[in-house]
Tab-separated table of C-alpha atoms and ligand atoms in Angstrom:
chain	number	residue	atom	x	y	z
A	1	MET	CA	72.574	153.482	88.594
A	2	ASN	CA	74.783	154.633	91.427
A	3	ILE	CA	78.206	153.322	92.281
A	4	GLY	CA	76.863	151.392	95.290
A	5	LYS	CA	74.423	149.387	93.167
A	6	ILE	CA	77.125	148.581	90.603
A	7	PHE	CA	79.299	147.228	93.399
A	8	VAL	CA	76.485	145.078	94.767
A	9	ILE	CA	75.662	143.633	91.325
A	10	ALA	CA	79.316	142.998	90.539
A	11	TYR	CA	79.726	141.310	93.902
A	12	VAL	CA	76.690	139.075	93.336
A	13	ILE	CA	77.932	138.057	89.870
A	14	LEU	CA	81.468	137.348	91.060
A	15	PHE	CA	80.233	135.431	94.107
A	16	SER	CA	77.922	133.289	91.942
A	17	LEU	CA	80.770	132.503	89.560
A	18	TYR	CA	82.964	131.592	92.510
A	19	MET	CA	80.301	129.270	93.934
A	20	LEU	CA	79.685	127.653	90.561
A	21	ALA	CA	83.384	127.062	90.093
A	22	GLY	CA	83.526	125.457	93.538
A	23	VAL	CA	80.600	123.140	92.883
A	24	GLU	CA	81.966	122.258	89.466
A	25	LYS	CA	85.330	121.395	90.984
A	26	ASP	CA	83.722	119.095	93.560
A	27	ILE	CA	81.842	117.153	90.908
A	28	THR	CA	84.743	116.619	88.557
A	29	SER	CA	87.687	116.577	90.938
A	30	ALA	CA	87.873	112.789	91.103
A	31	ARG	CA	88.636	112.683	87.385
A	32	ASN	CA	90.344	116.041	86.875
A	33	LEU	CA	93.618	116.302	88.659
A	34	THR	CA	95.197	119.558	89.585
A	35	ASN	CA	97.164	120.967	86.615
A	36	SER	CA	100.541	120.267	88.184
A	37	LEU	CA	99.739	116.561	88.250
A	38	GLU	CA	98.659	116.304	84.645
A	39	SER	CA	102.146	115.430	83.450
A	40	TYR	CA	101.697	112.044	85.123
A	41	LEU	CA	98.613	111.171	83.064
A	42	LYS	CA	98.676	108.840	80.109
A	43	TYR	CA	94.988	108.213	79.432
A	44	SER	CA	91.907	110.034	80.633
A	45	ASP	CA	89.556	109.087	77.776
A	46	GLU	CA	85.955	108.459	78.709
A	47	ILE	CA	85.762	105.153	76.829
A	48	LEU	CA	88.775	102.890	76.449
A	49	ALA	CA	88.935	99.454	74.861
A	50	PHE	CA	91.943	97.203	75.504
A	51	THR	CA	92.303	94.334	73.064
A	52	ASN	CA	94.401	91.144	72.723
A	53	ALA	CA	95.259	91.172	76.424
A	54	ILE	CA	96.182	88.394	78.818
A	55	ILE	CA	93.901	88.911	81.824
A	56	ILE	CA	94.423	87.672	85.386
A	57	ASP	CA	91.235	88.718	87.156
A	58	GLY	CA	92.209	88.456	90.833
A	59	THR	CA	89.827	85.620	91.766
A	60	GLY	CA	92.461	82.910	91.445
A	61	VAL	CA	91.092	81.355	88.241
A	62	SER	CA	93.464	80.638	85.349
A	63	GLN	CA	94.506	83.561	83.187
A	64	LYS	CA	92.733	84.103	79.878
A	65	THR	CA	94.359	85.195	76.637
A	66	GLY	CA	92.911	87.149	73.704
A	67	GLN	CA	90.747	89.269	75.983
A	68	THR	CA	89.018	92.590	75.469
A	69	LEU	CA	88.428	94.944	78.382
A	70	LEU	CA	86.147	97.927	77.973
A	71	ILE	CA	85.988	100.756	80.467
A	72	HIS	CA	83.582	103.665	80.566
A	73	ASN	CA	83.807	106.583	82.974
A	74	GLY	CA	86.095	104.740	85.358
A	75	ILE	CA	84.040	101.543	85.528
A	76	ILE	CA	84.589	98.182	83.813
A	77	GLN	CA	81.774	97.946	81.293
A	78	ALA	CA	82.582	94.719	79.469
A	79	MET	CA	85.214	92.000	79.527
A	80	GLY	CA	85.558	88.815	77.523
A	81	ASN	CA	86.856	87.023	74.463
A	82	GLN	CA	87.993	89.006	71.490
A	83	GLY	CA	85.150	89.397	69.016
A	84	GLU	CA	82.460	88.752	71.617
A	85	ILE	CA	82.704	92.254	73.052
A	86	GLU	CA	81.246	95.063	71.007
A	87	ILE	CA	83.551	98.068	70.961
A	88	PRO	CA	81.729	101.427	70.750
A	89	LYS	CA	82.687	103.621	67.770
A	90	ASN	CA	83.877	106.466	70.012
A	91	ALA	CA	86.198	104.247	72.089
A	92	THR	CA	89.952	104.723	72.092
A	93	ILE	CA	91.369	101.299	71.225
A	94	ILE	CA	94.641	100.127	72.736
A	95	ASP	CA	96.211	96.894	71.511
A	96	LEU	CA	97.838	94.920	74.309
A	97	SER	CA	99.269	91.966	72.407
A	98	GLY	CA	101.782	90.165	74.618
A	99	LYS	CA	100.828	92.216	77.674
A	100	THR	CA	99.085	91.249	80.916
A	101	ILE	CA	96.338	93.050	82.819
A	102	ILE	CA	96.068	92.425	86.563
A	103	PRO	CA	93.824	94.196	89.092
A	104	GLY	CA	95.368	97.142	90.935
A	105	LEU	CA	97.271	95.784	93.939
A	106	ILE	CA	95.671	96.172	97.363
A	107	GLY	CA	98.377	96.633	99.969
A	108	MET	CA	97.091	95.562	103.356
A	109	HIS	CA	100.123	96.511	105.416
A	110	ASN	CA	101.247	99.591	103.559
A	111	HIS	CA	102.485	102.295	105.853
A	112	LEU	CA	103.076	105.915	104.960
A	113	HIS	CA	106.046	105.943	107.317
A	114	ILE	CA	109.257	104.016	107.860
A	115	PRO	CA	111.386	103.784	110.999
A	116	ARG	CA	112.729	107.279	111.934
A	117	PHE	CA	110.405	109.001	109.464
A	118	PRO	CA	106.896	109.382	110.908
A	119	PHE	CA	105.400	110.581	107.630
A	120	LEU	CA	106.612	110.121	104.060
A	121	GLY	CA	103.128	110.332	102.623
A	122	ASP	CA	103.761	112.551	99.621
A	123	VAL	CA	106.549	110.463	98.101
A	124	ALA	CA	105.210	107.119	99.361
A	125	ALA	CA	101.792	107.692	97.785
A	126	LYS	CA	103.343	108.404	94.391
A	127	LEU	CA	105.613	105.386	94.706
A	128	TYR	CA	102.718	103.095	95.524
A	129	LEU	CA	100.712	104.263	92.551
A	130	ALA	CA	103.654	104.050	90.142
A	131	SER	CA	104.232	100.462	91.326
A	132	GLY	CA	100.684	99.348	90.596
A	133	VAL	CA	99.247	99.655	94.109
A	134	THR	CA	95.857	101.370	93.821
A	135	THR	CA	94.512	100.831	97.357
A	136	ILE	CA	96.292	100.707	100.710
A	137	GLN	CA	95.291	100.005	104.276
A	138	THR	CA	98.079	101.548	106.277
A	139	ALA	CA	98.096	99.039	109.186
A	140	GLY	CA	98.959	101.614	111.819
A	141	ALA	CA	99.765	105.293	111.568
A	142	ALA	CA	102.809	107.051	112.987
A	143	ASP	CA	101.078	110.352	112.139
A	144	ALA	CA	97.373	109.588	111.900
A	145	GLN	CA	96.284	113.196	111.307
A	146	LYS	CA	98.543	113.648	108.282
A	147	GLU	CA	97.528	110.255	106.951
A	148	LEU	CA	93.837	111.187	107.136
A	149	GLU	CA	94.524	114.494	105.422
A	150	LEU	CA	96.476	112.892	102.554
A	151	SER	CA	93.722	110.320	102.112
A	152	LYS	CA	91.242	113.193	101.624
A	153	GLN	CA	93.536	115.135	99.281
A	154	ILE	CA	93.975	112.089	97.035
A	155	ALA	CA	90.215	111.475	96.988
A	156	LYS	CA	89.721	115.111	95.911
A	157	GLY	CA	92.291	114.844	93.122
A	158	ASN	CA	94.719	117.314	94.672
A	159	HIS	CA	97.385	114.641	94.991
A	160	ILE	CA	98.096	111.402	93.165
A	161	GLY	CA	98.360	108.104	94.975
A	162	PRO	CA	96.423	104.997	95.869
A	163	GLU	CA	93.104	105.177	97.670
A	164	ILE	CA	94.237	105.384	101.292
A	165	ILE	CA	92.264	103.632	104.000
A	166	PRO	CA	93.847	105.257	107.043
A	167	SER	CA	94.538	103.861	110.495
A	168	ALA	CA	94.426	105.117	114.060
A	169	PRO	CA	97.771	105.624	115.805
A	170	PHE	CA	99.372	102.344	116.922
A	171	ILE	CA	98.318	101.082	120.340
A	172	THR	CA	100.715	99.082	122.510
A	173	GLY	CA	101.234	98.353	126.202
A	174	PRO	CA	103.675	98.733	129.120
A	175	GLY	CA	107.295	98.651	127.972
A	176	GLY	CA	106.258	99.231	124.381
A	177	ASN	CA	107.315	101.939	121.932
A	178	PRO	CA	106.733	105.300	123.676
A	179	ASN	CA	105.667	106.947	120.399
A	180	MET	CA	102.563	104.772	120.377
A	181	ILE	CA	99.438	105.036	122.500
A	182	ILE	CA	99.865	103.185	125.790
A	183	PRO	CA	96.428	103.071	127.461
A	184	ARG	CA	96.310	104.505	130.997
A	185	ASN	CA	92.967	102.911	131.849
A	186	GLU	CA	89.765	101.742	130.200
A	187	GLU	CA	88.242	105.217	129.966
A	188	HIS	CA	91.367	106.669	128.365
A	189	LEU	CA	91.440	103.800	125.877
A	190	ARG	CA	87.760	104.045	124.883
A	191	ASP	CA	87.910	107.852	124.642
A	192	THR	CA	91.016	107.725	122.457
A	193	LEU	CA	89.405	105.213	120.121
A	194	GLN	CA	86.224	107.289	119.927
A	195	TYR	CA	88.241	110.352	118.997
A	196	TRP	CA	89.755	108.571	115.987
A	197	PHE	CA	86.505	106.870	114.983
A	198	ASN	CA	84.898	110.303	114.880
A	199	GLN	CA	87.644	111.389	112.465
A	200	GLY	CA	86.578	108.584	110.121
A	201	ILE	CA	89.082	105.865	111.033
A	202	LYS	CA	87.955	102.319	110.210
A	203	TRP	CA	91.057	100.342	111.225
A	204	VAL	CA	93.012	100.045	114.466
A	205	LYS	CA	96.356	98.316	114.760
A	206	VAL	CA	97.667	96.972	118.045
A	207	TYR	CA	101.353	96.426	118.592
A	208	ARG	CA	103.564	93.895	120.350
A	209	ASN	CA	103.151	94.877	124.019
A	210	THR	CA	99.361	95.247	124.115
A	211	LYS	CA	97.791	93.835	127.301
A	212	PRO	CA	95.169	91.116	126.710
A	213	GLU	CA	92.551	93.058	128.713
A	214	ASP	CA	93.211	96.129	126.534
A	215	LEU	CA	92.794	94.135	123.328
A	216	GLU	CA	89.400	92.944	124.571
A	217	ILE	CA	88.322	96.554	125.146
A	218	ILE	CA	89.703	97.661	121.770
A	219	ILE	CA	87.847	94.912	119.901
A	220	ASP	CA	84.647	95.669	121.814
A	221	GLU	CA	84.790	99.423	121.152
A	222	ALA	CA	85.853	98.929	117.523
A	223	HIS	CA	83.231	96.371	116.596
A	224	LYS	CA	80.476	98.483	118.187
A	225	ASN	CA	81.560	101.208	115.748
A	226	ASN	CA	82.008	99.013	112.676
A	227	VAL	CA	85.789	99.351	112.883
A	228	LYS	CA	88.280	96.505	112.411
A	229	VAL	CA	91.232	95.519	114.578
A	230	ARG	CA	94.481	93.957	113.472
A	231	GLY	CA	97.625	93.142	115.378
A	232	HIS	CA	101.351	92.753	115.149
A	233	LEU	CA	101.285	90.454	118.159
A	234	CYS	CA	103.787	89.195	120.697
A	235	SER	CA	102.352	89.551	124.224
A	236	ILE	CA	99.159	87.891	122.954
A	237	THR	CA	99.139	84.628	121.003
A	238	PHE	CA	97.356	84.180	117.674
A	239	GLU	CA	95.015	81.753	119.422
A	240	GLU	CA	94.148	84.207	122.206
A	241	ALA	CA	93.605	87.079	119.773
A	242	THR	CA	91.478	84.889	117.490
A	243	LEU	CA	89.250	83.848	120.388
A	244	MET	CA	88.886	87.500	121.421
A	245	GLY	CA	87.583	88.280	117.919
A	246	ILE	CA	90.485	90.084	116.253
A	247	ASP	CA	89.975	90.703	112.514
A	248	GLY	CA	93.503	90.466	111.170
A	249	ILE	CA	96.964	89.293	112.203
A	250	GLU	CA	100.215	90.563	110.679
A	251	HIS	CA	103.488	88.993	109.534
A	252	GLY	CA	102.613	85.323	110.110
A	253	LEU	CA	105.063	82.891	111.630
A	254	ASN	CA	107.643	85.485	112.632
A	255	SER	CA	105.269	87.041	115.186
A	256	THR	CA	103.451	83.886	116.275
A	257	ALA	CA	103.907	83.861	120.049
A	258	ASP	CA	101.911	80.620	120.332
A	259	PHE	CA	105.012	78.449	120.024
A	260	ARG	CA	107.453	80.498	122.116
A	261	SER	CA	109.076	78.564	124.951
A	262	ASN	CA	108.662	79.828	128.545
A	263	LYS	CA	106.299	82.611	127.539
A	264	ASP	CA	104.345	84.386	130.280
A	265	TYR	CA	100.684	85.207	129.736
A	266	GLY	CA	100.203	88.738	128.431
A	267	ILE	CA	103.933	89.461	128.211
A	268	CYS	CA	106.065	89.725	125.095
A	269	ASN	CA	108.800	87.288	126.136
A	270	GLY	CA	109.947	83.708	125.714
A	271	GLY	CA	112.272	81.803	123.425
A	272	ARG	CA	111.999	81.730	119.654
A	273	GLU	CA	113.578	78.352	118.935
A	274	TYR	CA	110.336	77.417	117.215
A	275	MET	CA	111.417	79.526	114.219
A	276	ASP	CA	114.078	76.904	113.529
A	277	GLU	CA	112.459	73.778	114.899
A	278	LEU	CA	108.717	73.888	114.351
A	279	ASP	CA	107.212	71.426	111.875
A	280	ILE	CA	104.853	73.652	109.890
A	281	SER	CA	102.780	70.706	108.678
A	282	SER	CA	102.270	69.440	112.237
A	283	THR	CA	98.808	69.118	113.753
A	284	LYS	CA	99.357	71.933	116.259
A	285	VAL	CA	100.156	74.452	113.533
A	286	LYS	CA	97.274	73.283	111.364
A	287	GLU	CA	94.881	73.431	114.336
A	288	LEU	CA	95.890	77.036	114.991
A	289	GLN	CA	95.410	77.980	111.337
A	290	LYS	CA	92.061	76.172	111.266
A	291	LEU	CA	90.925	78.173	114.297
A	292	MET	CA	91.905	81.425	112.575
A	293	ILE	CA	90.122	80.402	109.377
A	294	GLU	CA	86.936	79.340	111.185
A	295	ASN	CA	86.868	82.696	112.942
A	296	GLY	CA	87.468	84.675	109.736
A	297	VAL	CA	90.837	86.065	110.820
A	298	THR	CA	92.858	87.511	107.935
A	299	LEU	CA	96.588	86.808	107.815
A	300	THR	CA	98.728	89.490	106.206
A	301	SER	CA	101.980	88.373	104.640
A	302	THR	CA	104.962	90.742	104.600
A	303	LEU	CA	107.640	88.590	102.974
A	304	SER	CA	109.727	91.290	101.316
A	305	ILE	CA	110.571	93.098	104.544
A	306	TYR	CA	111.664	89.829	106.127
A	307	GLU	CA	113.800	89.034	103.102
A	308	ALA	CA	115.566	92.365	103.685
A	309	SER	CA	117.123	90.892	106.820
A	310	VAL	CA	118.433	87.733	105.128
A	311	PRO	CA	122.175	88.303	104.573
A	312	ASN	CA	122.473	86.675	101.144
A	313	ARG	CA	119.272	88.283	99.858
A	314	ALA	CA	119.227	91.796	101.315
A	315	TYR	CA	120.332	93.704	98.234
A	316	ALA	CA	118.669	96.857	96.989
A	317	SER	CA	117.906	96.887	93.264
A	318	SER	CA	119.312	99.654	91.081
A	319	LYS	CA	115.897	101.311	90.750
A	320	THR	CA	115.649	101.324	94.559
A	321	LEU	CA	119.088	102.878	94.959
A	322	GLU	CA	118.082	105.642	92.537
A	323	LEU	CA	115.119	106.682	94.665
A	324	MET	CA	116.720	106.511	98.111
A	325	SER	CA	117.799	109.716	99.813
A	326	PRO	CA	121.512	110.045	100.593
A	327	TYR	CA	120.642	109.365	104.237
A	328	LEU	CA	118.918	106.031	103.478
A	329	LEU	CA	121.602	105.112	100.980
A	330	ASN	CA	124.220	105.518	103.668
A	331	GLN	CA	122.172	103.436	106.108
A	332	TYR	CA	121.865	100.729	103.475
A	333	GLN	CA	125.592	100.645	102.818
A	334	GLU	CA	126.341	100.420	106.538
A	335	ARG	CA	123.837	97.591	106.919
A	336	ARG	CA	125.270	95.781	103.904
A	337	LYS	CA	128.728	95.851	105.509
A	338	ARG	CA	127.341	94.142	108.613
A	339	LEU	CA	125.472	91.578	106.494
A	340	ASP	CA	128.523	90.855	104.342
A	341	ALA	CA	130.308	89.660	107.476
A	342	ILE	CA	127.616	86.988	108.085
A	343	LYS	CA	126.826	86.126	104.493
A	344	ASN	CA	127.255	82.401	104.982
A	345	ASP	CA	124.870	82.244	107.919
A	346	LEU	CA	121.724	80.610	106.538
A	347	THR	CA	119.592	80.862	109.697
A	348	ARG	CA	117.402	83.667	108.408
A	349	GLU	CA	117.242	82.169	104.927
A	350	GLN	CA	115.760	79.014	106.435
A	351	ARG	CA	113.364	81.061	108.566
A	352	LEU	CA	112.125	82.862	105.479
A	353	LYS	CA	111.356	79.473	103.918
A	354	ARG	CA	109.351	78.488	107.020
A	355	ILE	CA	107.437	81.768	106.982
A	356	MET	CA	106.569	81.058	103.339
A	357	GLU	CA	105.492	77.522	104.177
A	358	PHE	CA	103.250	78.754	107.022
A	359	GLU	CA	101.502	81.198	104.688
A	360	TYR	CA	101.115	78.800	101.784
A	361	GLN	CA	99.549	76.233	104.090
A	362	PHE	CA	97.146	78.829	105.562
A	363	PHE	CA	96.112	79.835	102.033
A	364	LYS	CA	95.689	76.234	100.839
A	365	MET	CA	93.554	75.445	103.893
A	366	GLY	CA	91.172	78.187	102.777
A	367	GLY	CA	92.462	81.090	104.870
A	368	LEU	CA	92.130	84.677	103.739
A	369	LEU	CA	95.763	85.542	103.089
A	370	CYS	CA	96.549	89.149	102.100
A	371	SER	CA	99.825	90.931	101.588
A	372	GLY	CA	101.557	94.194	102.319
A	373	VAL	CA	104.967	95.747	102.010
A	374	ASP	CA	105.639	96.995	105.564
A	375	ALA	CA	108.226	99.329	104.019
A	376	GLY	CA	111.555	99.809	105.776
A	377	ARG	CA	115.258	99.099	105.322
A	378	HIS	CA	115.738	99.154	101.518
A	379	VAL	CA	112.213	97.855	100.878
A	380	LEU	CA	110.380	100.775	99.320
A	381	PRO	CA	106.627	101.385	99.151
A	382	GLY	CA	105.345	99.664	96.023
A	383	PHE	CA	108.644	98.096	95.007
A	384	GLY	CA	108.349	95.821	98.032
A	385	ASP	CA	104.794	94.918	97.015
A	386	GLN	CA	106.139	93.831	93.631
A	387	ARG	CA	108.838	91.813	95.384
A	388	ASN	CA	106.125	90.117	97.478
A	389	PHE	CA	104.656	88.724	94.268
A	390	GLN	CA	107.977	87.148	93.315
A	391	LEU	CA	108.380	85.689	96.799
A	392	PHE	CA	104.876	84.190	96.673
A	393	VAL	CA	105.802	82.475	93.425
A	394	GLU	CA	108.989	81.220	95.072
A	395	ALA	CA	106.829	79.920	97.944
A	396	GLY	CA	104.827	77.766	95.536
A	397	PHE	CA	101.793	79.939	94.748
A	398	THR	CA	100.699	79.945	91.121
A	399	THR	CA	100.754	83.313	89.373
A	400	GLU	CA	96.967	83.517	89.653
A	401	GLU	CA	97.007	82.597	93.360
A	402	ALA	CA	99.675	85.169	94.143
A	403	ILE	CA	97.700	87.874	92.345
A	404	GLN	CA	94.538	86.795	94.163
A	405	VAL	CA	96.304	87.233	97.523
A	406	MET	CA	97.502	90.691	96.466
A	407	THR	CA	94.201	91.929	95.010
A	408	GLY	CA	90.900	90.059	95.461
A	409	ASN	CA	91.734	88.901	98.970
A	410	GLY	CA	92.611	92.433	100.052
A	411	ALA	CA	89.224	93.629	98.857
A	412	LYS	CA	87.550	90.853	100.859
A	413	ALA	CA	89.445	91.825	104.003
A	414	LEU	CA	88.343	95.418	103.444
A	415	ASP	CA	84.718	94.335	102.855
A	416	ARG	CA	84.849	96.055	99.474
A	417	ASP	CA	82.995	94.708	96.472
A	418	ASP	CA	83.848	97.576	94.103
A	419	ILE	CA	87.576	96.812	93.798
A	420	GLY	CA	90.069	93.932	93.864
A	421	ILE	CA	88.925	91.831	90.918
A	422	LEU	CA	88.355	92.529	87.244
A	423	GLN	CA	84.660	92.140	86.552
A	424	VAL	CA	81.882	94.153	84.931
A	425	GLY	CA	80.686	96.903	87.268
A	426	LYS	CA	83.885	97.144	89.330
A	427	LYS	CA	86.095	100.219	89.418
A	428	ALA	CA	88.623	100.341	86.583
A	429	ASN	CA	91.625	99.827	88.879
A	430	PHE	CA	94.182	97.735	87.024
A	431	VAL	CA	97.763	97.486	85.888
A	432	ILE	CA	99.118	96.808	82.407
A	433	LEU	CA	102.349	94.793	82.485
A	434	GLU	CA	104.794	94.543	79.590
A	435	GLY	CA	104.878	90.799	79.066
A	436	ASP	CA	103.316	87.538	80.163
A	437	LEU	CA	103.435	87.547	83.976
A	438	SER	CA	102.887	83.787	84.204
A	439	LYS	CA	106.070	83.153	82.222
A	440	ASP	CA	108.349	85.514	84.122
A	441	ALA	CA	107.780	86.841	87.653
A	442	SER	CA	109.975	89.887	86.974
A	443	THR	CA	107.188	91.138	84.661
A	444	ILE	CA	105.457	92.480	87.800
A	445	GLU	CA	108.061	95.279	87.758
A	446	LYS	CA	107.536	96.135	84.087
A	447	ILE	CA	104.577	98.419	84.450
A	448	GLU	CA	103.340	100.140	81.350
A	449	THR	CA	100.328	101.957	82.800
A	450	VAL	CA	98.488	102.016	86.121
A	451	PHE	CA	94.763	102.674	85.988
A	452	LYS	CA	92.949	104.016	89.009
A	453	GLU	CA	89.246	104.709	88.565
A	454	GLY	CA	89.703	104.734	84.811
A	455	ILE	CA	92.578	107.224	84.755
A	456	GLY	CA	95.813	105.892	83.292
A	457	TYR	CA	99.026	107.023	85.011
A	458	ASP	CA	102.509	106.843	83.538
A	459	PRO	CA	104.781	105.156	86.105
A	460	GLN	CA	107.978	106.347	84.397
A	461	SER	CA	107.143	110.030	84.673
A	462	ILE	CA	106.124	109.613	88.333
A	463	LEU	CA	109.336	107.765	89.232
A	464	ARG	CA	111.513	110.253	87.335
A	465	ASP	CA	110.414	112.972	89.714
A	466	LEU	CA	111.182	110.923	92.813
A	467	LYS	CA	114.900	110.269	92.308
A	468	GLY	CA	116.811	110.657	95.572
A	469	LYS	CA	113.676	111.769	97.382
A	470	PHE	CA	112.617	108.755	99.416
A	471	GLY	CA	113.537	109.205	103.060
A	472	GLN	CA	114.688	112.792	103.251
A	473	PRO	CA	115.175	114.042	106.825
B	1	LIG	ZN1	104.328	97.314	109.989
């Protein structure tokens, strides 16, 4: 055998090995994280049985105690009363006496950016996961390309985080934020949308200055391509957007232009006295909500970010302060000084109560209410989602209803039947909480383990690595 032949054979063998390794990695990557991420793992057993648990399943029905949950290869295989579920001999058994299992949270307004920072994806994704959020729809991207890329990296197992359902860049209109897309004409608008749809985008978010004629084009182009449209509205009323066929509306009462005084058609203007004067239980509000419900429009609640502007409530928790970068910490302290000066002003406190009332009524009337964090100020990704739960309870939702809004309803809005509720055949996306959530709303913050597709992550080890890292310039 001559040297040339040896080289050829060696090359063929090495190339085959390389290809095999590549194929192998593709098949197993969803379950096998890159080595550097392994320190965050708590459980990766093939078969896990959780016993003696309190289970809130995400459908809104009452919680059940003494439950067994069995997962196999990332899927829920059985769930039910203790003793009625057969536990396989090779299962790892974990006793959850006194602990609650809820579905993984689905954040429906969960950006990967905050004001001044167009992309905080790496840290934000970890924070979401460590807080029990296993799926996010980002509701507008400040850096859509990076968002798409991170979404793919997480799906491949090269990065930890929630499943990311990315968005196109925000679209607005004349006078709006110049960092967003402001359509020049119909062709420009349709071409831009097509570009992002071709990249795999399934959600478009319109912002406050969008022209009504542009929203009509956006909805038309999106729906033709099986893409959904949601809006943080102002120039367009909820009623107008609903009649145009919008899929989702953000923030609720605070961005309802329908009741502004002296508002011009298609313009974001007019008085906001309604925030202090409107009777939420009045016929005109109920008629508007009924119209949204009949047309299948989702309402996304973002209570925690609103609370962060209420002077007597806008305090960062100690765990939040630990994660903030020095820059954000400084911003927070400056803001707190301004708020301290108006601490006795209850205007925004009362507005928060009205926003809550508007959402509770929409939910009770049968509307598809979802929730999201809309991170900003001192409201961090994930932590703000947890705070939303507590605010829902304050607003009058039962524990089960609040969890339904934050899990099952999100899945419905996303048209997903593989996530959102705990049921046989669904993905094993769930959160184990240390305590009985129905007895104490702060239990939502006491996360023992977060499971995403059957892999158990340790929130403490994730958070330890993020100290001082959120919001670095
Ligand atoms: Zn937002």
